[in-house]
Coordinates of C-alpha atoms in Angstrom, one line a residue:
M1 CA -14.1 24.9 11.0
E2 CA -13.8 25.6 7.3
N3 CA -16.1 23.7 5.0
V4 CA -14.1 21.1 3.1
T5 CA -15.4 18.6 0.6
L6 CA -13.6 15.6 -0.8
P7 CA -11.7 15.1 -3.0
I8 CA -9.1 17.7 -1.8
L9 CA -6.9 18.6 -4.7
D10 CA -5.3 21.7 -3.2
K11 CA -1.6 20.7 -2.7
A12 CA -1.0 23.4 -0.1
F13 CA -4.1 22.4 2.0
V14 CA -3.0 18.7 1.9
E15 CA 0.6 19.6 2.9
N16 CA -0.8 21.4 6.0
L17 CA -2.4 18.1 7.1
I18 CA 0.9 16.4 7.5
P19 CA 4.1 17.3 9.4
Q20 CA 6.4 16.8 6.4
K21 CA 7.3 19.9 4.3
F22 CA 8.7 20.6 0.8
P23 CA 10.8 19.0 -0.6
F24 CA 9.9 15.9 1.4
V25 CA 6.1 15.9 0.7
M26 CA 5.0 12.7 -1.1
V27 CA 1.2 13.3 -1.1
D28 CA -0.7 16.0 -3.0
K29 CA -4.3 14.8 -3.0
L30 CA -6.8 13.5 -0.5
L31 CA -9.3 11.5 -2.5
V32 CA -11.4 9.5 0.0
F33 CA -11.7 9.5 3.8
T34 CA -13.8 7.3 5.9
E35 CA -13.6 6.1 9.5
N36 CA -11.0 3.3 8.7
E37 CA -9.8 4.2 5.2
I38 CA -8.1 6.9 3.2
T39 CA -7.1 7.2 -0.4
A40 CA -4.3 9.6 -1.1
G41 CA -2.7 10.6 -4.3
L42 CA 0.6 11.8 -5.7
T43 CA 1.4 13.0 -9.2
V44 CA 5.1 12.1 -9.9
S45 CA 6.9 15.3 -10.9
E46 CA 10.4 16.0 -12.1
N47 CA 11.2 18.1 -9.0
N48 CA 10.5 15.2 -6.6
I49 CA 13.6 14.3 -4.7
F50 CA 13.0 10.6 -5.2
V51 CA 12.8 10.8 -9.0
K52 CA 15.9 9.5 -10.8
E53 CA 16.1 9.3 -14.6
G54 CA 12.3 9.8 -14.9
I55 CA 11.5 7.0 -12.4
F56 CA 10.0 7.4 -8.9
Q57 CA 12.4 5.3 -6.7
E58 CA 11.4 2.5 -4.2
S59 CA 12.3 4.7 -1.2
G60 CA 9.9 7.4 -2.5
L61 CA 7.1 5.0 -3.0
I62 CA 7.5 3.7 0.5
E63 CA 7.6 7.2 1.9
H64 CA 4.5 8.0 -0.1
M65 CA 2.8 5.0 1.5
A66 CA 3.8 6.2 5.0
Q67 CA 2.7 9.8 4.3
S68 CA -0.7 8.4 3.2
V69 CA -1.0 7.1 6.7
A70 CA 0.1 10.4 8.1
L71 CA -2.5 12.1 6.0
Y72 CA -5.2 9.9 7.5
T73 CA -4.1 10.9 11.0
G74 CA -3.7 14.6 10.0
Y75 CA -7.2 14.8 8.5
Q76 CA -8.6 13.2 11.6
F77 CA -7.0 15.9 13.7
F78 CA -8.1 18.6 11.2
L79 CA -11.7 17.5 11.7
K80 CA -11.2 17.9 15.5
Q81 CA -9.6 21.3 14.8
E82 CA -6.3 20.2 16.3
P83 CA -2.8 20.4 14.7
A84 CA -1.4 17.3 12.9
P85 CA 0.9 15.3 15.1
I86 CA 4.4 14.1 14.2
G87 CA 4.6 10.4 13.6
Y88 CA 7.2 7.8 12.5
I89 CA 7.2 4.5 10.7
G90 CA 7.3 2.0 13.6
S91 CA 7.8 -1.1 11.5
I92 CA 7.3 -2.4 8.0
K93 CA 6.0 -5.9 8.0
T94 CA 6.0 -6.4 4.2
I95 CA 6.3 -4.2 1.1
E96 CA 6.0 -5.7 -2.4
I97 CA 6.7 -3.4 -5.3
S98 CA 5.8 -4.7 -8.8
Q99 CA 6.3 -1.5 -10.8
L100 CA 7.9 1.9 -10.2
P101 CA 5.9 5.0 -11.3
K102 CA 7.2 7.2 -14.1
L103 CA 7.0 11.0 -14.5
D104 CA 3.5 12.4 -14.6
E105 CA 1.9 9.2 -13.5
Q106 CA -0.7 9.5 -10.7
I107 CA -0.4 7.1 -7.8
E108 CA -3.5 6.4 -5.8
T109 CA -2.8 4.8 -2.4
T110 CA -5.5 3.3 -0.2
V111 CA -4.8 2.8 3.4
N112 CA -7.0 0.4 5.4
V113 CA -6.7 0.9 9.2
L114 CA -6.6 -2.6 10.8
H115 CA -5.9 -1.4 14.4
E116 CA -5.4 1.9 16.1
F117 CA -4.4 2.0 19.8
M118 CA -2.5 4.5 21.9
G119 CA -0.9 6.3 19.0
V120 CA 0.1 3.1 17.1
T121 CA -1.7 2.5 13.8
L122 CA -1.4 -0.8 11.9
V123 CA -2.4 -0.6 8.3
D124 CA -2.7 -2.4 5.0
I125 CA -1.6 -0.3 2.1
S126 CA -2.2 -0.7 -1.7
S127 CA -0.8 1.7 -4.3
K128 CA -2.2 1.8 -7.8
I129 CA -1.7 3.5 -11.2
N130 CA -4.7 3.4 -13.5
N131 CA -6.4 0.9 -11.2
I132 CA -3.4 -1.5 -11.5
E133 CA -1.7 -2.4 -8.2
I134 CA 2.0 -1.5 -8.3
A135 CA 2.8 -1.9 -4.6
R136 CA 1.3 -3.3 -1.4
G137 CA 2.4 -3.6 2.2
Q138 CA 1.7 -3.5 5.8
M139 CA 3.2 -1.1 8.3
K140 CA 2.8 0.4 11.8
T141 CA 3.1 4.0 12.4
V142 CA 3.7 5.6 15.8
L143 CA 2.8 9.1 17.0
A144 CA 5.5 11.0 18.8
S145 CA 4.6 11.6 22.4

């Protein structure tokens, strides 16, 4: 296994940990990884399909949150030297968005795994810009069988 240290700022490496591919990739950094938590990042760029008039839209922010969960799973599989599985948003319990990111802002999203059982992961998610929370939520993701 290749030697990897955190944080991982190589966009191509991060993209290989999730099933989504350009132009639908909404994570570009893996900042922190522990047994039950990950912090992922995204710098909002003009070529992002969810940017409209310089603002990262709600749908993009929710997809970024979901891909942060996918990155958690993908990195777990990377550590086991297995390919990243495909997963889906099973349900969204709550999402509260208080601010939308602008171009060049860096989103840092922390995912806390509450339960993980038989391919279903329940998580709390918090997204921040400059340590100020801009969104929070809870969702379930489900691995494809």
